[in-house]
Amino acid sequence: MKLRIPDADILWDTLPDARRHERTLHVDEQDLDELRHVNNTVYLAWCERVAREHALRLGMGTDALRALGAVPVARQHVITYHRPAVLGDSVRVRTALTLHAGVRSVRAYALDRVNPGDPVGGVRLAECQTEWVWVDPASGRPKRAPETVSVRFGFSGAAPGR
């Protein structure tokens, strides 16, 4: 299945707070590769970091999810790079849960440079989308996410995928 990355900017403004999270990070020396820009793997690590912060903010960290009997594992990441980030840049990473149905959840990410002097809203560096599959932590088999997860992440009472 090929994932389509939604327009994260439009989506961001329409979602409840429980379904979105953001953090601004700063590019350090250890983030750079031999071309002196942020290494591609760092963008993915930033996305995962912000996703974990989001889950923890809602009381849905790994330990809590394990206790509920279902944890998400990444099935697919799709990243589109637009511009490089360099040493000293400020990068805003936004994540939004865009789909949550059955054993599947999808997160979109937008990574924007937000240095002084940049346009309002920043300069788009990359977009990412991750498809997560919920599994039983003991067996590793796919398992529907518990209703508690849906409620905490703002999907309660909504149609599937909304």
mmCIF file with all atom_site columns, C-alpha atoms in Angstrom:
data_model
loop_
_atom_site.group_PDB
_atom_site.id
_atom_site.type_symbol
_atom_site.label_atom_id
_atom_site.label_alt_id
_atom_site.label_comp_id
_atom_site.label_asym_id
_atom_site.label_entity_id
_atom_site.label_seq_id
_atom_site.pdbx_PDB_ins_code
_atom_site.Cartn_x
_atom_site.Cartn_y
_atom_site.Cartn_z
_atom_site.occupancy
_atom_site.B_iso_or_equiv
_atom_site.pdbx_formal_charge
_atom_site.auth_seq_id
_atom_site.auth_comp_id
_atom_site.auth_asym_id
_atom_site.auth_atom_id
_atom_site.pdbx_PDB_model_num
ATOM 1   C CA . MET A 1 1   ? 0.000   0.000   0.000  1.00 0.00 ? 1   MET A CA 1
ATOM 2   C CA . LYS A 1 2   ? 1.399   3.371   -0.971 1.00 0.00 ? 2   LYS A CA 1
ATOM 3   C CA . LEU A 1 3   ? 0.508   6.093   1.506  1.00 0.00 ? 3   LEU A CA 1
ATOM 4   C CA . ARG A 1 4   ? -0.538  9.521   0.315  1.00 0.00 ? 4   ARG A CA 1
ATOM 5   C CA . ILE A 1 5   ? 0.726   12.387  2.445  1.00 0.00 ? 5   ILE A CA 1
ATOM 6   C CA . PRO A 1 6   ? -2.156  14.771  3.169  1.00 0.00 ? 6   PRO A CA 1
ATOM 7   C CA . ASP A 1 7   ? -1.760  18.531  3.207  1.00 0.00 ? 7   ASP A CA 1
ATOM 8   C CA . ALA A 1 8   ? -0.596  18.693  6.821  1.00 0.00 ? 8   ALA A CA 1
ATOM 9   C CA . ASP A 1 9   ? -1.128  22.449  7.058  1.00 0.00 ? 9   ASP A CA 1
ATOM 10  C CA . ILE A 1 10  ? -4.844  22.310  6.252  1.00 0.00 ? 10  ILE A CA 1
ATOM 11  C CA . LEU A 1 11  ? -5.315  19.176  8.335  1.00 0.00 ? 11  LEU A CA 1
ATOM 12  C CA . TRP A 1 12  ? -3.550  20.716  11.343 1.00 0.00 ? 12  TRP A CA 1
ATOM 13  C CA . ASP A 1 13  ? -6.093  23.484  11.837 1.00 0.00 ? 13  ASP A CA 1
ATOM 14  C CA . THR A 1 14  ? -9.086  21.131  11.661 1.00 0.00 ? 14  THR A CA 1
ATOM 15  C CA . LEU A 1 15  ? -8.025  18.545  14.247 1.00 0.00 ? 15  LEU A CA 1
ATOM 16  C CA . PRO A 1 16  ? -8.729  18.573  17.983 1.00 0.00 ? 16  PRO A CA 1
ATOM 17  C CA . ASP A 1 17  ? -5.741  19.135  20.268 1.00 0.00 ? 17  ASP A CA 1
ATOM 18  C CA . ALA A 1 18  ? -5.718  15.463  21.322 1.00 0.00 ? 18  ALA A CA 1
ATOM 19  C CA . ARG A 1 19  ? -4.885  14.416  17.754 1.00 0.00 ? 19  ARG A CA 1
ATOM 20  C CA . ARG A 1 20  ? -1.967  16.777  17.198 1.00 0.00 ? 20  ARG A CA 1
ATOM 21  C CA . HIS A 1 21  ? 1.332   17.736  18.802 1.00 0.00 ? 21  HIS A CA 1
ATOM 22  C CA . GLU A 1 22  ? 4.321   19.897  17.929 1.00 0.00 ? 22  GLU A CA 1
ATOM 23  C CA . ARG A 1 23  ? 7.826   20.648  19.161 1.00 0.00 ? 23  ARG A CA 1
ATOM 24  C CA . THR A 1 24  ? 10.584  22.910  17.907 1.00 0.00 ? 24  THR A CA 1
ATOM 25  C CA . LEU A 1 25  ? 14.021  21.283  17.779 1.00 0.00 ? 25  LEU A CA 1
ATOM 26  C CA . HIS A 1 26  ? 17.412  22.802  17.072 1.00 0.00 ? 26  HIS A CA 1
ATOM 27  C CA . VAL A 1 27  ? 19.952  21.317  14.660 1.00 0.00 ? 27  VAL A CA 1
ATOM 28  C CA . ASP A 1 28  ? 23.122  20.306  16.491 1.00 0.00 ? 28  ASP A CA 1
ATOM 29  C CA . GLU A 1 29  ? 26.469  19.074  15.185 1.00 0.00 ? 29  GLU A CA 1
ATOM 30  C CA . GLN A 1 30  ? 25.540  15.397  15.803 1.00 0.00 ? 30  GLN A CA 1
ATOM 31  C CA . ASP A 1 31  ? 22.504  15.764  13.473 1.00 0.00 ? 31  ASP A CA 1
ATOM 32  C CA . LEU A 1 32  ? 24.714  16.506  10.462 1.00 0.00 ? 32  LEU A CA 1
ATOM 33  C CA . ASP A 1 33  ? 26.134  14.145  7.867  1.00 0.00 ? 33  ASP A CA 1
ATOM 34  C CA . GLU A 1 34  ? 29.300  14.545  5.813  1.00 0.00 ? 34  GLU A CA 1
ATOM 35  C CA . LEU A 1 35  ? 27.485  16.980  3.501  1.00 0.00 ? 35  LEU A CA 1
ATOM 36  C CA . ARG A 1 36  ? 26.958  19.246  6.535  1.00 0.00 ? 36  ARG A CA 1
ATOM 37  C CA . HIS A 1 37  ? 23.180  19.055  6.474  1.00 0.00 ? 37  HIS A CA 1
ATOM 38  C CA . VAL A 1 38  ? 20.782  17.058  8.646  1.00 0.00 ? 38  VAL A CA 1
ATOM 39  C CA . ASN A 1 39  ? 21.064  13.353  7.885  1.00 0.00 ? 39  ASN A CA 1
ATOM 40  C CA . ASN A 1 40  ? 17.920  11.751  6.437  1.00 0.00 ? 40  ASN A CA 1
ATOM 41  C CA . THR A 1 41  ? 17.640  9.334   9.352  1.00 0.00 ? 41  THR A CA 1
ATOM 42  C CA . VAL A 1 42  ? 17.510  12.241  11.805 1.00 0.00 ? 42  VAL A CA 1
ATOM 43  C CA . TYR A 1 43  ? 14.265  13.499  10.264 1.00 0.00 ? 43  TYR A CA 1
ATOM 44  C CA . LEU A 1 44  ? 12.640  10.133  10.980 1.00 0.00 ? 44  LEU A CA 1
ATOM 45  C CA . ALA A 1 45  ? 14.071  10.087  14.515 1.00 0.00 ? 45  ALA A CA 1
ATOM 46  C CA . TRP A 1 46  ? 12.609  13.556  15.100 1.00 0.00 ? 46  TRP A CA 1
ATOM 47  C CA . CYS A 1 47  ? 9.205   12.368  13.862 1.00 0.00 ? 47  CYS A CA 1
ATOM 48  C CA . GLU A 1 48  ? 9.285   9.364   16.190 1.00 0.00 ? 48  GLU A CA 1
ATOM 49  C CA . ARG A 1 49  ? 10.396  11.553  19.106 1.00 0.00 ? 49  ARG A CA 1
ATOM 50  C CA . VAL A 1 50  ? 7.498   13.964  18.633 1.00 0.00 ? 50  VAL A CA 1
ATOM 51  C CA . ALA A 1 51  ? 5.039   11.078  18.224 1.00 0.00 ? 51  ALA A CA 1
ATOM 52  C CA . ARG A 1 52  ? 6.244   9.587   21.531 1.00 0.00 ? 52  ARG A CA 1
ATOM 53  C CA . GLU A 1 53  ? 5.935   12.991  23.241 1.00 0.00 ? 53  GLU A CA 1
ATOM 54  C CA . HIS A 1 54  ? 2.388   13.241  21.924 1.00 0.00 ? 54  HIS A CA 1
ATOM 55  C CA . ALA A 1 55  ? 1.495   9.806   23.291 1.00 0.00 ? 55  ALA A CA 1
ATOM 56  C CA . LEU A 1 56  ? 3.086   10.583  26.664 1.00 0.00 ? 56  LEU A CA 1
ATOM 57  C CA . ARG A 1 57  ? 1.255   13.914  26.880 1.00 0.00 ? 57  ARG A CA 1
ATOM 58  C CA . LEU A 1 58  ? -2.012  11.975  26.616 1.00 0.00 ? 58  LEU A CA 1
ATOM 59  C CA . GLY A 1 59  ? -0.958  9.264   29.103 1.00 0.00 ? 59  GLY A CA 1
ATOM 60  C CA . MET A 1 60  ? -0.547  6.741   26.279 1.00 0.00 ? 60  MET A CA 1
ATOM 61  C CA . GLY A 1 61  ? 3.151   5.910   26.475 1.00 0.00 ? 61  GLY A CA 1
ATOM 62  C CA . THR A 1 62  ? 4.442   2.415   25.787 1.00 0.00 ? 62  THR A CA 1
ATOM 63  C CA . ASP A 1 63  ? 3.917   1.175   29.356 1.00 0.00 ? 63  ASP A CA 1
ATOM 64  C CA . ALA A 1 64  ? 0.302   2.376   29.414 1.00 0.00 ? 64  ALA A CA 1
ATOM 65  C CA . LEU A 1 65  ? -0.388  0.848   26.002 1.00 0.00 ? 65  LEU A CA 1
ATOM 66  C CA . ARG A 1 66  ? 1.244   -2.429  26.992 1.00 0.00 ? 66  ARG A CA 1
ATOM 67  C CA . ALA A 1 67  ? -1.015  -2.530  30.068 1.00 0.00 ? 67  ALA A CA 1
ATOM 68  C CA . LEU A 1 68  ? -4.029  -2.010  27.782 1.00 0.00 ? 68  LEU A CA 1
ATOM 69  C CA . GLY A 1 69  ? -2.906  -4.969  25.671 1.00 0.00 ? 69  GLY A CA 1
ATOM 70  C CA . ALA A 1 70  ? -2.025  -3.322  22.353 1.00 0.00 ? 70  ALA A CA 1
ATOM 71  C CA . VAL A 1 71  ? 1.008   -1.377  21.108 1.00 0.00 ? 71  VAL A CA 1
ATOM 72  C CA . PRO A 1 72  ? 1.664   0.284   17.738 1.00 0.00 ? 72  PRO A CA 1
ATOM 73  C CA . VAL A 1 73  ? 4.519   -0.875  15.497 1.00 0.00 ? 73  VAL A CA 1
ATOM 74  C CA . ALA A 1 74  ? 5.599   0.931   12.358 1.00 0.00 ? 74  ALA A CA 1
ATOM 75  C CA . ARG A 1 75  ? 4.623   -0.766  9.106  1.00 0.00 ? 75  ARG A CA 1
ATOM 76  C CA . GLN A 1 76  ? 5.670   1.921   6.620  1.00 0.00 ? 76  GLN A CA 1
ATOM 77  C CA . HIS A 1 77  ? 7.306   5.348   6.564  1.00 0.00 ? 77  HIS A CA 1
ATOM 78  C CA . VAL A 1 78  ? 7.047   7.663   3.560  1.00 0.00 ? 78  VAL A CA 1
ATOM 79  C CA . ILE A 1 79  ? 9.219   10.786  3.664  1.00 0.00 ? 79  ILE A CA 1
ATOM 80  C CA . THR A 1 80  ? 9.419   13.544  1.091  1.00 0.00 ? 80  THR A CA 1
ATOM 81  C CA . TYR A 1 81  ? 12.369  15.898  1.465  1.00 0.00 ? 81  TYR A CA 1
ATOM 82  C CA . HIS A 1 82  ? 12.076  19.441  0.119  1.00 0.00 ? 82  HIS A CA 1
ATOM 83  C CA . ARG A 1 83  ? 15.051  21.387  1.535  1.00 0.00 ? 83  ARG A CA 1
ATOM 84  C CA . PRO A 1 84  ? 17.963  20.571  3.834  1.00 0.00 ? 84  PRO A CA 1
ATOM 85  C CA . ALA A 1 85  ? 18.262  21.763  7.426  1.00 0.00 ? 85  ALA A CA 1
ATOM 86  C CA . VAL A 1 86  ? 21.700  22.919  8.546  1.00 0.00 ? 86  VAL A CA 1
ATOM 87  C CA . LEU A 1 87  ? 23.570  23.586  11.767 1.00 0.00 ? 87  LEU A CA 1
ATOM 88  C CA . GLY A 1 88  ? 21.765  26.072  13.986 1.00 0.00 ? 88  GLY A CA 1
ATOM 89  C CA . ASP A 1 89  ? 18.380  25.843  12.259 1.00 0.00 ? 89  ASP A CA 1
ATOM 90  C CA . SER A 1 90  ? 15.205  25.722  14.332 1.00 0.00 ? 90  SER A CA 1
ATOM 91  C CA . VAL A 1 91  ? 12.888  22.998  13.044 1.00 0.00 ? 91  VAL A CA 1
ATOM 92  C CA . ARG A 1 92  ? 9.242   22.744  14.041 1.00 0.00 ? 92  ARG A CA 1
ATOM 93  C CA . VAL A 1 93  ? 7.984   19.169  13.881 1.00 0.00 ? 93  VAL A CA 1
ATOM 94  C CA . ARG A 1 94  ? 4.223   18.761  13.824 1.00 0.00 ? 94  ARG A CA 1
ATOM 95  C CA . THR A 1 95  ? 2.464   15.418  14.013 1.00 0.00 ? 95  THR A CA 1
ATOM 96  C CA . ALA A 1 96  ? -1.211  14.690  13.562 1.00 0.00 ? 96  ALA A CA 1
ATOM 97  C CA . LEU A 1 97  ? -3.110  11.440  13.781 1.00 0.00 ? 97  LEU A CA 1
ATOM 98  C CA . THR A 1 98  ? -5.069  11.322  10.544 1.00 0.00 ? 98  THR A CA 1
ATOM 99  C CA . LEU A 1 99  ? -6.586  7.832   10.632 1.00 0.00 ? 99  LEU A CA 1
ATOM 100 C CA . HIS A 1 100 ? -7.412  5.360   13.373 1.00 0.00 ? 100 HIS A CA 1
ATOM 101 C CA . ALA A 1 101 ? -9.484  2.341   12.417 1.00 0.00 ? 101 ALA A CA 1
ATOM 102 C CA . GLY A 1 102 ? -9.274  -1.306  13.411 1.00 0.00 ? 102 GLY A CA 1
ATOM 103 C CA . VAL A 1 103 ? -5.651  -2.411  13.642 1.00 0.00 ? 103 VAL A CA 1
ATOM 104 C CA . ARG A 1 104 ? -4.319  0.598   11.740 1.00 0.00 ? 104 ARG A CA 1
ATOM 105 C CA . SER A 1 105 ? -3.379  4.184   12.555 1.00 0.00 ? 105 SER A CA 1
ATOM 106 C CA . VAL A 1 106 ? -1.731  6.796   10.352 1.00 0.00 ? 106 VAL A CA 1
ATOM 107 C CA . ARG A 1 107 ? 0.324   9.780   11.482 1.00 0.00 ? 107 ARG A CA 1
ATOM 108 C CA . ALA A 1 108 ? 1.277   12.706  9.282  1.00 0.00 ? 108 ALA A CA 1
ATOM 109 C CA . TYR A 1 109 ? 4.253   14.928  10.040 1.00 0.00 ? 109 TYR A CA 1
ATOM 110 C CA . ALA A 1 110 ? 5.343   18.318  8.732  1.00 0.00 ? 110 ALA A CA 1
ATOM 111 C CA . LEU A 1 111 ? 8.881   19.576  9.377  1.00 0.00 ? 111 LEU A CA 1
ATOM 112 C CA . ASP A 1 112 ? 9.393   23.303  8.862  1.00 0.00 ? 112 ASP A CA 1
ATOM 113 C CA . ARG A 1 113 ? 12.373  25.577  9.382  1.00 0.00 ? 113 ARG A CA 1
ATOM 114 C CA . VAL A 1 114 ? 11.260  28.410  11.661 1.00 0.00 ? 114 VAL A CA 1
ATOM 115 C CA . ASN A 1 115 ? 14.333  30.628  11.896 1.00 0.00 ? 115 ASN A CA 1
ATOM 116 C CA . PRO A 1 116 ? 14.049  34.380  12.517 1.00 0.00 ? 116 PRO A CA 1
ATOM 117 C CA . GLY A 1 117 ? 13.414  36.004  9.142  1.00 0.00 ? 117 GLY A CA 1
ATOM 118 C CA . ASP A 1 118 ? 11.633  32.968  7.667  1.00 0.00 ? 118 ASP A CA 1
ATOM 119 C CA . PRO A 1 119 ? 8.125   33.500  6.299  1.00 0.00 ? 119 PRO A CA 1
ATOM 120 C CA . VAL A 1 120 ? 5.211   33.176  8.718  1.00 0.00 ? 120 VAL A CA 1
ATOM 121 C CA . GLY A 1 121 ? 4.527   29.437  9.004  1.00 0.00 ? 121 GLY A CA 1
ATOM 122 C CA . GLY A 1 122 ? 8.131   28.561  8.226  1.00 0.00 ? 122 GLY A CA 1
ATOM 123 C CA . VAL A 1 123 ? 9.850   26.924  5.279  1.00 0.00 ? 123 VAL A CA 1
ATOM 124 C CA . ARG A 1 124 ? 8.830   23.329  4.512  1.00 0.00 ? 124 ARG A CA 1
ATOM 125 C CA . LEU A 1 125 ? 11.787  20.963  4.851  1.00 0.00 ? 125 LEU A CA 1
ATOM 126 C CA . ALA A 1 126 ? 10.057  17.589  4.751  1.00 0.00 ? 126 ALA A CA 1
ATOM 127 C CA . GLU A 1 127 ? 6.784   15.722  5.129  1.00 0.00 ? 127 GLU A CA 1
ATOM 128 C CA . CYS A 1 128 ? 6.396   12.245  6.500  1.00 0.00 ? 128 CYS A CA 1
ATOM 129 C CA . GLN A 1 129 ? 3.627   9.764   6.986  1.00 0.00 ? 129 GLN A CA 1
ATOM 130 C CA . THR A 1 130 ? 3.804   6.595   9.054  1.00 0.00 ? 130 THR A CA 1
ATOM 131 C CA . GLU A 1 131 ? 1.367   3.718   8.976  1.00 0.00 ? 131 GLU A CA 1
ATOM 132 C CA . TRP A 1 132 ? 1.200   1.999   12.359 1.00 0.00 ? 132 TRP A CA 1
ATOM 133 C CA . VAL A 1 133 ? -0.278  -1.437  13.024 1.00 0.00 ? 133 VAL A CA 1
ATOM 134 C CA . TRP A 1 134 ? -1.587  -2.276  16.484 1.00 0.00 ? 134 TRP A CA 1
ATOM 135 C CA . VAL A 1 135 ? -0.358  -5.591  17.866 1.00 0.00 ? 135 VAL A CA 1
ATOM 136 C CA . ASP A 1 136 ? -0.711  -7.673  20.994 1.00 0.00 ? 136 ASP A CA 1
ATOM 137 C CA . PRO A 1 137 ? 2.544   -7.050  22.912 1.00 0.00 ? 137 PRO A CA 1
ATOM 138 C CA . ALA A 1 138 ? 2.783   -10.699 24.011 1.00 0.00 ? 138 ALA A CA 1
ATOM 139 C CA . SER A 1 139 ? 2.067   -12.449 20.706 1.00 0.00 ? 139 SER A CA 1
ATOM 140 C CA . GLY A 1 140 ? 3.002   -9.770  18.166 1.00 0.00 ? 140 GLY A CA 1
ATOM 141 C CA . ARG A 1 141 ? -0.222  -10.501 16.276 1.00 0.00 ? 141 ARG A CA 1
ATOM 142 C CA . PRO A 1 142 ? -2.393  -7.687  14.928 1.00 0.00 ? 142 PRO A CA 1
ATOM 143 C CA . LYS A 1 143 ? -5.023  -6.531  17.390 1.00 0.00 ? 143 LYS A CA 1
ATOM 144 C CA . ARG A 1 144 ? -7.619  -3.769  17.347 1.00 0.00 ? 144 ARG A CA 1
ATOM 145 C CA . ALA A 1 145 ? -6.567  -0.791  19.472 1.00 0.00 ? 145 ALA A CA 1
ATOM 146 C CA . PRO A 1 146 ? -8.575  -0.561  22.711 1.00 0.00 ? 146 PRO A CA 1
ATOM 147 C CA . GLU A 1 147 ? -11.389 2.013   22.870 1.00 0.00 ? 147 GLU A CA 1
ATOM 148 C CA . THR A 1 148 ? -9.406  3.869   25.556 1.00 0.00 ? 148 THR A CA 1
ATOM 149 C CA . VAL A 1 149 ? -6.765  4.640   22.932 1.00 0.00 ? 149 VAL A CA 1
ATOM 150 C CA . SER A 1 150 ? -9.382  6.000   20.524 1.00 0.00 ? 150 SER A CA 1
ATOM 151 C CA . VAL A 1 151 ? -10.849 8.217   23.237 1.00 0.00 ? 151 VAL A CA 1
ATOM 152 C CA . ARG A 1 152 ? -7.497  9.603   24.432 1.00 0.00 ? 152 ARG A CA 1
ATOM 153 C CA . PHE A 1 153 ? -6.378  10.422  20.904 1.00 0.00 ? 153 PHE A CA 1
ATOM 154 C CA . GLY A 1 154 ? -9.603  12.256  20.087 1.00 0.00 ? 154 GLY A CA 1
ATOM 155 C CA . PHE A 1 155 ? -11.351 9.692   17.896 1.00 0.00 ? 155 PHE A CA 1
ATOM 156 C CA . SER A 1 156 ? -14.228 8.947   20.276 1.00 0.00 ? 156 SER A CA 1
ATOM 157 C CA . GLY A 1 157 ? -17.658 9.246   18.711 1.00 0.00 ? 157 GLY A CA 1
ATOM 158 C CA . ALA A 1 158 ? -16.249 9.950   15.276 1.00 0.00 ? 158 ALA A CA 1
ATOM 159 C CA . ALA A 1 159 ? -16.699 7.901   12.147 1.00 0.00 ? 159 ALA A CA 1
ATOM 160 C CA . PRO A 1 160 ? -13.805 5.477   11.443 1.00 0.00 ? 160 PRO A CA 1
ATOM 161 C CA . GLY A 1 161 ? -10.780 7.330   10.158 1.00 0.00 ? 161 GLY A CA 1
ATOM 162 C CA . ARG A 1 162 ? -12.053 10.734  11.323 1.00 0.00 ? 162 ARG A CA 1
#
